[in-house]
Structure formats: structure tokens, C-alpha cells
mmCIF file with all atom_site columns, C-alpha atoms in Angstrom:
data_model
loop_
_atom_site.group_PDB
_atom_site.id
_atom_site.type_symbol
_atom_site.label_atom_id
_atom_site.label_alt_id
_atom_site.label_comp_id
_atom_site.label_asym_id
_atom_site.label_entity_id
_atom_site.label_seq_id
_atom_site.pdbx_PDB_ins_code
_atom_site.Cartn_x
_atom_site.Cartn_y
_atom_site.Cartn_z
_atom_site.occupancy
_atom_site.B_iso_or_equiv
_atom_site.pdbx_formal_charge
_atom_site.auth_seq_id
_atom_site.auth_comp_id
_atom_site.auth_asym_id
_atom_site.auth_atom_id
_atom_site.pdbx_PDB_model_num
ATOM 1   C CA . MET A 1 1   ? -18.110 -1.054  6.467   1.00 0.00 ? 232 MET A CA 1
ATOM 2   C CA . ASN A 1 2   ? -17.124 -3.038  9.537   1.00 0.00 ? 233 ASN A CA 1
ATOM 3   C CA . GLN A 1 3   ? -13.836 -4.165  11.075  1.00 0.00 ? 234 GLN A CA 1
ATOM 4   C CA . THR A 1 4   ? -13.887 -7.558  9.349   1.00 0.00 ? 235 THR A CA 1
ATOM 5   C CA . ASP A 1 5   ? -14.503 -6.021  5.917   1.00 0.00 ? 236 ASP A CA 1
ATOM 6   C CA . LEU A 1 6   ? -11.729 -3.462  6.310   1.00 0.00 ? 237 LEU A CA 1
ATOM 7   C CA . SER A 1 7   ? -9.278  -6.025  7.669   1.00 0.00 ? 238 SER A CA 1
ATOM 8   C CA . THR A 1 8   ? -9.985  -8.208  4.636   1.00 0.00 ? 239 THR A CA 1
ATOM 9   C CA . LEU A 1 9   ? -9.396  -5.279  2.286   1.00 0.00 ? 240 LEU A CA 1
ATOM 10  C CA . ILE A 1 10  ? -6.158  -4.299  4.027   1.00 0.00 ? 241 ILE A CA 1
ATOM 11  C CA . ALA A 1 11  ? -4.961  -7.914  3.767   1.00 0.00 ? 242 ALA A CA 1
ATOM 12  C CA . TYR A 1 12  ? -5.804  -7.817  0.043   1.00 0.00 ? 243 TYR A CA 1
ATOM 13  C CA . HIS A 1 13  ? -3.964  -4.514  -0.318  1.00 0.00 ? 244 HIS A CA 1
ATOM 14  C CA . PHE A 1 14  ? -0.759  -5.978  1.108   1.00 0.00 ? 245 PHE A CA 1
ATOM 15  C CA . TRP A 1 15  ? -1.170  -9.224  -0.870  1.00 0.00 ? 246 TRP A CA 1
ATOM 16  C CA . ALA A 1 16  ? -1.405  -7.242  -4.131  1.00 0.00 ? 247 ALA A CA 1
ATOM 17  C CA . ASN A 1 17  ? 1.551   -5.073  -3.110  1.00 0.00 ? 248 ASN A CA 1
ATOM 18  C CA . ASP A 1 18  ? 3.594   -8.229  -2.455  1.00 0.00 ? 249 ASP A CA 1
ATOM 19  C CA . ARG A 1 19  ? 2.846   -9.545  -5.944  1.00 0.00 ? 250 ARG A CA 1
ATOM 20  C CA . LEU A 1 20  ? 3.964   -6.251  -7.431  1.00 0.00 ? 251 LEU A CA 1
ATOM 21  C CA . LEU A 1 21  ? 7.138   -6.081  -5.345  1.00 0.00 ? 252 LEU A CA 1
ATOM 22  C CA . ALA A 1 22  ? 8.009   -9.673  -6.276  1.00 0.00 ? 253 ALA A CA 1
ATOM 23  C CA . MET A 1 23  ? 8.168   -8.602  -9.923  1.00 0.00 ? 254 MET A CA 1
ATOM 24  C CA . CYS A 1 24  ? 10.131  -5.483  -9.019  1.00 0.00 ? 255 CYS A CA 1
ATOM 25  C CA . GLU A 1 25  ? 12.832  -7.741  -7.565  1.00 0.00 ? 256 GLU A CA 1
ATOM 26  C CA . ARG A 1 26  ? 13.335  -9.215  -11.028 1.00 0.00 ? 257 ARG A CA 1
ATOM 27  C CA . ILE A 1 27  ? 14.007  -5.975  -12.892 1.00 0.00 ? 258 ILE A CA 1
ATOM 28  C CA . SER A 1 28  ? 17.337  -4.201  -13.118 1.00 0.00 ? 259 SER A CA 1
ATOM 29  C CA . ALA A 1 29  ? 18.280  -1.378  -10.779 1.00 0.00 ? 260 ALA A CA 1
ATOM 30  C CA . ASP A 1 30  ? 18.278  0.931   -13.798 1.00 0.00 ? 261 ASP A CA 1
ATOM 31  C CA . ASP A 1 31  ? 14.718  -0.054  -14.707 1.00 0.00 ? 262 ASP A CA 1
ATOM 32  C CA . PHE A 1 32  ? 13.637  0.528   -11.098 1.00 0.00 ? 263 PHE A CA 1
ATOM 33  C CA . THR A 1 33  ? 14.842  4.140   -11.102 1.00 0.00 ? 264 THR A CA 1
ATOM 34  C CA . ARG A 1 34  ? 14.590  5.028   -14.811 1.00 0.00 ? 265 ARG A CA 1
ATOM 35  C CA . THR A 1 35  ? 12.317  7.878   -15.849 1.00 0.00 ? 266 THR A CA 1
ATOM 36  C CA . VAL A 1 36  ? 9.390   6.350   -17.685 1.00 0.00 ? 267 VAL A CA 1
ATOM 37  C CA . THR A 1 37  ? 7.873   7.737   -20.856 1.00 0.00 ? 268 THR A CA 1
ATOM 38  C CA . LEU A 1 38  ? 4.403   6.735   -19.672 1.00 0.00 ? 269 LEU A CA 1
ATOM 39  C CA . ASN A 1 39  ? 4.585   9.109   -16.733 1.00 0.00 ? 270 ASN A CA 1
ATOM 40  C CA . PRO A 1 40  ? 1.529   8.668   -14.477 1.00 0.00 ? 271 PRO A CA 1
ATOM 41  C CA . GLY A 1 41  ? 2.555   11.629  -12.329 1.00 0.00 ? 272 GLY A CA 1
ATOM 42  C CA . TRP A 1 42  ? 5.698   10.075  -10.882 1.00 0.00 ? 273 TRP A CA 1
ATOM 43  C CA . ASP A 1 43  ? 8.955   9.878   -12.801 1.00 0.00 ? 274 ASP A CA 1
ATOM 44  C CA . SER A 1 44  ? 9.852   6.240   -12.191 1.00 0.00 ? 275 SER A CA 1
ATOM 45  C CA . LEU A 1 45  ? 8.588   2.931   -10.909 1.00 0.00 ? 276 LEU A CA 1
ATOM 46  C CA . ARG A 1 46  ? 10.493  3.610   -7.694  1.00 0.00 ? 277 ARG A CA 1
ATOM 47  C CA . GLU A 1 47  ? 8.781   6.982   -7.248  1.00 0.00 ? 278 GLU A CA 1
ATOM 48  C CA . ILE A 1 48  ? 5.329   5.451   -7.749  1.00 0.00 ? 279 ILE A CA 1
ATOM 49  C CA . LEU A 1 49  ? 6.032   2.789   -5.129  1.00 0.00 ? 280 LEU A CA 1
ATOM 50  C CA . VAL A 1 50  ? 7.548   5.212   -2.627  1.00 0.00 ? 281 VAL A CA 1
ATOM 51  C CA . HIS A 1 51  ? 4.513   7.453   -3.100  1.00 0.00 ? 282 HIS A CA 1
ATOM 52  C CA . MET A 1 52  ? 2.260   4.475   -2.299  1.00 0.00 ? 283 MET A CA 1
ATOM 53  C CA . LEU A 1 53  ? 4.274   3.665   0.815   1.00 0.00 ? 284 LEU A CA 1
ATOM 54  C CA . ASP A 1 54  ? 4.338   7.303   1.879   1.00 0.00 ? 285 ASP A CA 1
ATOM 55  C CA . THR A 1 55  ? 0.555   7.494   1.573   1.00 0.00 ? 286 THR A CA 1
ATOM 56  C CA . GLU A 1 56  ? 0.089   4.357   3.687   1.00 0.00 ? 287 GLU A CA 1
ATOM 57  C CA . PHE A 1 57  ? 2.498   5.706   6.290   1.00 0.00 ? 288 PHE A CA 1
ATOM 58  C CA . GLY A 1 58  ? 1.073   9.226   6.362   1.00 0.00 ? 289 GLY A CA 1
ATOM 59  C CA . TRP A 1 59  ? -2.569  8.255   6.678   1.00 0.00 ? 290 TRP A CA 1
ATOM 60  C CA . ARG A 1 60  ? -1.914  5.547   9.272   1.00 0.00 ? 291 ARG A CA 1
ATOM 61  C CA . ALA A 1 61  ? 0.167   7.923   11.354  1.00 0.00 ? 292 ALA A CA 1
ATOM 62  C CA . SER A 1 62  ? -2.517  10.598  11.083  1.00 0.00 ? 293 SER A CA 1
ATOM 63  C CA . LEU A 1 63  ? -5.276  8.161   12.040  1.00 0.00 ? 294 LEU A CA 1
ATOM 64  C CA . GLU A 1 64  ? -3.260  7.111   15.073  1.00 0.00 ? 295 GLU A CA 1
ATOM 65  C CA . GLY A 1 65  ? -2.744  10.730  16.109  1.00 0.00 ? 296 GLY A CA 1
ATOM 66  C CA . GLN A 1 66  ? 0.972   10.681  15.304  1.00 0.00 ? 297 GLN A CA 1
ATOM 67  C CA . ASP A 1 67  ? 3.024   13.228  13.397  1.00 0.00 ? 298 ASP A CA 1
ATOM 68  C CA . ALA A 1 68  ? 2.351   12.543  9.733   1.00 0.00 ? 299 ALA A CA 1
ATOM 69  C CA . SER A 1 69  ? 4.409   15.416  8.324   1.00 0.00 ? 300 SER A CA 1
ATOM 70  C CA . GLU A 1 70  ? 7.398   13.300  7.247   1.00 0.00 ? 301 GLU A CA 1
ATOM 71  C CA . ILE A 1 71  ? 7.426   12.697  3.509   1.00 0.00 ? 302 ILE A CA 1
ATOM 72  C CA . LEU A 1 72  ? 9.347   9.671   2.335   1.00 0.00 ? 303 LEU A CA 1
ATOM 73  C CA . ASP A 1 73  ? 11.986  10.540  -0.258  1.00 0.00 ? 304 ASP A CA 1
ATOM 74  C CA . ALA A 1 74  ? 12.541  8.140   -3.149  1.00 0.00 ? 305 ALA A CA 1
ATOM 75  C CA . ALA A 1 75  ? 16.281  8.858   -2.971  1.00 0.00 ? 306 ALA A CA 1
ATOM 76  C CA . ASN A 1 76  ? 16.346  7.021   0.370   1.00 0.00 ? 307 ASN A CA 1
ATOM 77  C CA . PHE A 1 77  ? 15.248  3.830   -1.394  1.00 0.00 ? 308 PHE A CA 1
ATOM 78  C CA . PRO A 1 78  ? 18.071  3.033   -3.826  1.00 0.00 ? 309 PRO A CA 1
ATOM 79  C CA . ASP A 1 79  ? 16.814  -0.489  -4.498  1.00 0.00 ? 310 ASP A CA 1
ATOM 80  C CA . VAL A 1 80  ? 13.820  -2.771  -4.146  1.00 0.00 ? 311 VAL A CA 1
ATOM 81  C CA . ALA A 1 81  ? 15.239  -4.502  -1.062  1.00 0.00 ? 312 ALA A CA 1
ATOM 82  C CA . THR A 1 82  ? 15.400  -1.224  0.867   1.00 0.00 ? 313 THR A CA 1
ATOM 83  C CA . LEU A 1 83  ? 11.849  -0.366  -0.146  1.00 0.00 ? 314 LEU A CA 1
ATOM 84  C CA . LYS A 1 84  ? 10.563  -3.822  0.794   1.00 0.00 ? 315 LYS A CA 1
ATOM 85  C CA . ALA A 1 85  ? 12.197  -3.607  4.216   1.00 0.00 ? 316 ALA A CA 1
ATOM 86  C CA . ARG A 1 86  ? 10.518  -0.274  4.965   1.00 0.00 ? 317 ARG A CA 1
ATOM 87  C CA . TRP A 1 87  ? 7.212   -1.570  3.624   1.00 0.00 ? 318 TRP A CA 1
ATOM 88  C CA . ALA A 1 88  ? 7.443   -4.570  5.956   1.00 0.00 ? 319 ALA A CA 1
ATOM 89  C CA . GLN A 1 89  ? 7.725   -2.134  8.861   1.00 0.00 ? 320 GLN A CA 1
ATOM 90  C CA . GLU A 1 90  ? 4.676   -0.251  7.628   1.00 0.00 ? 321 GLU A CA 1
ATOM 91  C CA . ARG A 1 91  ? 2.689   -3.455  7.255   1.00 0.00 ? 322 ARG A CA 1
ATOM 92  C CA . ALA A 1 92  ? 3.524   -4.371  10.861  1.00 0.00 ? 323 ALA A CA 1
ATOM 93  C CA . ALA A 1 93  ? 2.383   -0.914  11.955  1.00 0.00 ? 324 ALA A CA 1
ATOM 94  C CA . TRP A 1 94  ? -0.916  -1.373  10.098  1.00 0.00 ? 325 TRP A CA 1
ATOM 95  C CA . ARG A 1 95  ? -1.408  -4.783  11.714  1.00 0.00 ? 326 ARG A CA 1
ATOM 96  C CA . ALA A 1 96  ? -0.852  -3.213  15.137  1.00 0.00 ? 327 ALA A CA 1
ATOM 97  C CA . PHE A 1 97  ? -3.251  -0.388  14.226  1.00 0.00 ? 328 PHE A CA 1
ATOM 98  C CA . GLU A 1 98  ? -5.894  -2.954  13.245  1.00 0.00 ? 329 GLU A CA 1
ATOM 99  C CA . THR A 1 99  ? -5.974  -4.269  16.796  1.00 0.00 ? 330 THR A CA 1
ATOM 100 C CA . GLN A 1 100 ? -7.574  -0.960  17.823  1.00 0.00 ? 331 GLN A CA 1
ATOM 101 C CA . TRP A 1 101 ? -10.407 -1.192  15.307  1.00 0.00 ? 332 TRP A CA 1
ATOM 102 C CA . THR A 1 102 ? -13.958 -1.615  16.469  1.00 0.00 ? 333 THR A CA 1
ATOM 103 C CA . ASP A 1 103 ? -17.001 -0.997  14.339  1.00 0.00 ? 334 ASP A CA 1
ATOM 104 C CA . THR A 1 104 ? -17.807 2.066   16.447  1.00 0.00 ? 335 THR A CA 1
ATOM 105 C CA . TYR A 1 105 ? -14.288 3.495   16.127  1.00 0.00 ? 336 TYR A CA 1
ATOM 106 C CA . LEU A 1 106 ? -14.288 2.974   12.361  1.00 0.00 ? 337 LEU A CA 1
ATOM 107 C CA . GLN A 1 107 ? -17.469 5.038   11.997  1.00 0.00 ? 338 GLN A CA 1
ATOM 108 C CA . THR A 1 108 ? -16.106 8.035   13.902  1.00 0.00 ? 339 THR A CA 1
ATOM 109 C CA . PRO A 1 109 ? -14.739 10.995  11.955  1.00 0.00 ? 340 PRO A CA 1
ATOM 110 C CA . HIS A 1 110 ? -10.987 10.926  11.490  1.00 0.00 ? 341 HIS A CA 1
ATOM 111 C CA . LYS A 1 111 ? -11.026 14.559  12.620  1.00 0.00 ? 342 LYS A CA 1
ATOM 112 C CA . PRO A 1 112 ? -14.021 16.817  13.265  1.00 0.00 ? 343 PRO A CA 1
ATOM 113 C CA . GLY A 1 113 ? -15.854 17.475  10.016  1.00 0.00 ? 344 GLY A CA 1
ATOM 114 C CA . ARG A 1 114 ? -13.733 14.931  8.108   1.00 0.00 ? 345 ARG A CA 1
ATOM 115 C CA . PRO A 1 115 ? -14.500 11.490  6.632   1.00 0.00 ? 346 PRO A CA 1
ATOM 116 C CA . THR A 1 116 ? -14.742 8.568   9.010   1.00 0.00 ? 347 THR A CA 1
ATOM 117 C CA . VAL A 1 117 ? -11.789 6.391   9.914   1.00 0.00 ? 348 VAL A CA 1
ATOM 118 C CA . ALA A 1 118 ? -13.256 3.636   7.706   1.00 0.00 ? 349 ALA A CA 1
ATOM 119 C CA . GLN A 1 119 ? -13.608 5.995   4.738   1.00 0.00 ? 350 GLN A CA 1
ATOM 120 C CA . THR A 1 120 ? -10.031 7.165   5.191   1.00 0.00 ? 351 THR A CA 1
ATOM 121 C CA . ILE A 1 121 ? -8.771  3.576   5.240   1.00 0.00 ? 352 ILE A CA 1
ATOM 122 C CA . LEU A 1 122 ? -10.792 2.878   2.088   1.00 0.00 ? 353 LEU A CA 1
ATOM 123 C CA . HIS A 1 123 ? -9.073  5.874   0.499   1.00 0.00 ? 354 HIS A CA 1
ATOM 124 C CA . VAL A 1 124 ? -5.664  4.330   1.282   1.00 0.00 ? 355 VAL A CA 1
ATOM 125 C CA . ILE A 1 125 ? -6.742  1.026   -0.276  1.00 0.00 ? 356 ILE A CA 1
ATOM 126 C CA . ASN A 1 126 ? -8.181  2.663   -3.409  1.00 0.00 ? 357 ASN A CA 1
ATOM 127 C CA . HIS A 1 127 ? -5.130  4.882   -3.737  1.00 0.00 ? 358 HIS A CA 1
ATOM 128 C CA . GLY A 1 128 ? -2.976  1.755   -3.709  1.00 0.00 ? 359 GLY A CA 1
ATOM 129 C CA . THR A 1 129 ? -5.126  0.161   -6.403  1.00 0.00 ? 360 THR A CA 1
ATOM 130 C CA . GLN A 1 130 ? -4.630  3.138   -8.698  1.00 0.00 ? 361 GLN A CA 1
ATOM 131 C CA . HIS A 1 131 ? -0.872  3.239   -8.323  1.00 0.00 ? 362 HIS A CA 1
ATOM 132 C CA . ARG A 1 132 ? -0.428  -0.552  -8.425  1.00 0.00 ? 363 ARG A CA 1
ATOM 133 C CA . SER A 1 133 ? -2.155  -0.428  -11.801 1.00 0.00 ? 364 SER A CA 1
ATOM 134 C CA . GLU A 1 134 ? 0.246   2.234   -13.023 1.00 0.00 ? 365 GLU A CA 1
ATOM 135 C CA . ALA A 1 135 ? 3.236   0.266   -11.734 1.00 0.00 ? 366 ALA A CA 1
ATOM 136 C CA . ALA A 1 136 ? 1.877   -2.941  -13.281 1.00 0.00 ? 367 ALA A CA 1
ATOM 137 C CA . VAL A 1 137 ? 1.727   -1.267  -16.703 1.00 0.00 ? 368 VAL A CA 1
ATOM 138 C CA . ILE A 1 138 ? 5.389   -0.276  -16.388 1.00 0.00 ? 369 ILE A CA 1
ATOM 139 C CA . LEU A 1 139 ? 6.434   -3.732  -15.195 1.00 0.00 ? 370 LEU A CA 1
ATOM 140 C CA . THR A 1 140 ? 4.461   -5.406  -17.967 1.00 0.00 ? 371 THR A CA 1
ATOM 141 C CA . GLY A 1 141 ? 6.192   -3.166  -20.515 1.00 0.00 ? 372 GLY A CA 1
ATOM 142 C CA . LEU A 1 142 ? 9.513   -4.392  -19.126 1.00 0.00 ? 373 LEU A CA 1
ATOM 143 C CA . GLY A 1 143 ? 8.392   -8.007  -19.523 1.00 0.00 ? 374 GLY A CA 1
ATOM 144 C CA . TYR A 1 144 ? 7.579   -8.620  -15.838 1.00 0.00 ? 375 TYR A CA 1
ATOM 145 C CA . SER A 1 145 ? 3.827   -8.544  -15.464 1.00 0.00 ? 376 SER A CA 1
ATOM 146 C CA . PRO A 1 146 ? 2.698   -9.034  -11.869 1.00 0.00 ? 377 PRO A CA 1
ATOM 147 C CA . GLY A 1 147 ? -0.258  -10.993 -13.238 1.00 0.00 ? 378 GLY A CA 1
ATOM 148 C CA . GLU A 1 148 ? -3.810  -10.583 -12.095 1.00 0.00 ? 379 GLU A CA 1
ATOM 149 C CA . LEU A 1 149 ? -4.242  -8.507  -8.962  1.00 0.00 ? 380 LEU A CA 1
ATOM 150 C CA . ASP A 1 150 ? -7.992  -9.000  -8.623  1.00 0.00 ? 381 ASP A CA 1
ATOM 151 C CA . PHE A 1 151 ? -9.631  -8.998  -5.213  1.00 0.00 ? 382 PHE A CA 1
ATOM 152 C CA . TYR A 1 152 ? -11.486 -12.191 -6.144  1.00 0.00 ? 383 TYR A CA 1
ATOM 153 C CA . LEU A 1 153 ? -8.188  -14.013 -6.742  1.00 0.00 ? 384 LEU A CA 1
ATOM 154 C CA . PHE A 1 154 ? -7.025  -12.899 -3.321  1.00 0.00 ? 385 PHE A CA 1
ATOM 155 C CA . LEU A 1 155 ? -10.211 -14.290 -1.773  1.00 0.00 ? 386 LEU A CA 1
ATOM 156 C CA . ARG A 1 156 ? -9.759  -17.561 -3.655  1.00 0.00 ? 387 ARG A CA 1
ATOM 157 C CA . ASP A 1 157 ? -6.016  -18.100 -3.381  1.00 0.00 ? 388 ASP A CA 1
ATOM 158 C CA . ALA A 1 158 ? -4.423  -16.149 -0.555  1.00 0.00 ? 389 ALA A CA 1
ATOM 159 C CA . PRO A 1 159 ? -3.963  -17.693 2.851   1.00 0.00 ? 390 PRO A CA 1
ATOM 160 C CA . PRO A 1 160 ? -6.136  -16.055 5.473   1.00 0.00 ? 391 PRO A CA 1
ATOM 161 C CA . PRO A 1 161 ? -4.417  -13.232 7.318   1.00 0.00 ? 392 PRO A CA 1
ATOM 162 C CA . PRO A 1 162 ? -3.263  -13.926 10.849  1.00 0.00 ? 393 PRO A CA 1
ATOM 163 C CA . PRO A 1 163 ? -5.908  -13.187 13.460  1.00 0.00 ? 394 PRO A CA 1
ATOM 164 C CA . ILE A 1 164 ? -5.997  -9.717  14.911  1.00 0.00 ? 395 ILE A CA 1
ATOM 165 C CA . THR A 1 165 ? -5.413  -9.771  18.627  1.00 0.00 ? 396 THR A CA 1
ATOM 166 C CA . PRO A 1 166 ? -5.618  -6.662  20.784  1.00 0.00 ? 397 PRO A CA 1
#
């Protein structure tokens, strides 16, 4: 997996998240925070999304050698707008992190004896796919399907991401 491949997958990840968040903006505040009967391990749509954001934040911070011990609390995100604002900050941090990527760096272990940086980034992307699917089921049940989130549709329809400049 090289820098171009991972940058494409990260761009897809944020594109799919944006589609999901766009549907979240259409639901009521109660539906955003309501405990769901189809509980995929998190009590509400909000908790699923905050968990996704927390995972992106924690792994990026760890990969950059920063303190990754902070755990984002769903209570600090009372509405979709607050969550989207924090996610925009995280996306900007990922874009800045991407400027450091070289193929050699991506193949180095995250920490001694651990998966490579590339494998860790792939984990973040796959983790997002799992939880987007869970959130999409909830949204669809509320009548707000985010539609298809396929990687191929991203490749076909999404504008290319801005160039990465160190």
C-alpha cells in the first residue's frame, strides 16, 4: 500500500462520512440522541458517530506521536452541527498528517513490534466502514438513507481531493 492508495482511501473515508452526516442533519435532535433498539454496541446514532470520530482522532494522534489518551465524550456533542465542526477539525489534521507520508514511512511499524503505519491507517478506514454501515441502518430506519456509500461510486463521482503539499 503506497501513499497514493492510502490518500485515496482516506479521501473516500471522509466522502462517505460527509454523506452520512448530511442525512444526520435532517433528523430530529431526539432521533440523533435516542437509544436505538438495534444496538450495535453504542446506544445511539450520536454515540456511534462520536466513537468513529474518537477512533480517527486517537489513532492519528498516536501515529503522530501525540497524546492519544483523550476520549471524546458523546455528551460534548449535543447536536450534529457540533459534531460536524469537530470532525472538520479532525479532517484538517488528517490532511496535514498526509503531507508527512512517504512510501517508506508508511511501511515502518507504528511502534516497535506493531503493525505498520499503513496498516494502522487501513484499520481506521475499515473501522469507519463498519460503523458507517451501522449508522446507515439506523438512518434508513428513520427514513433518511444516506444512499450508496460504495468506494466505486466515490471513484466515479467525487471530485478529486486537493493535492497534498508538504
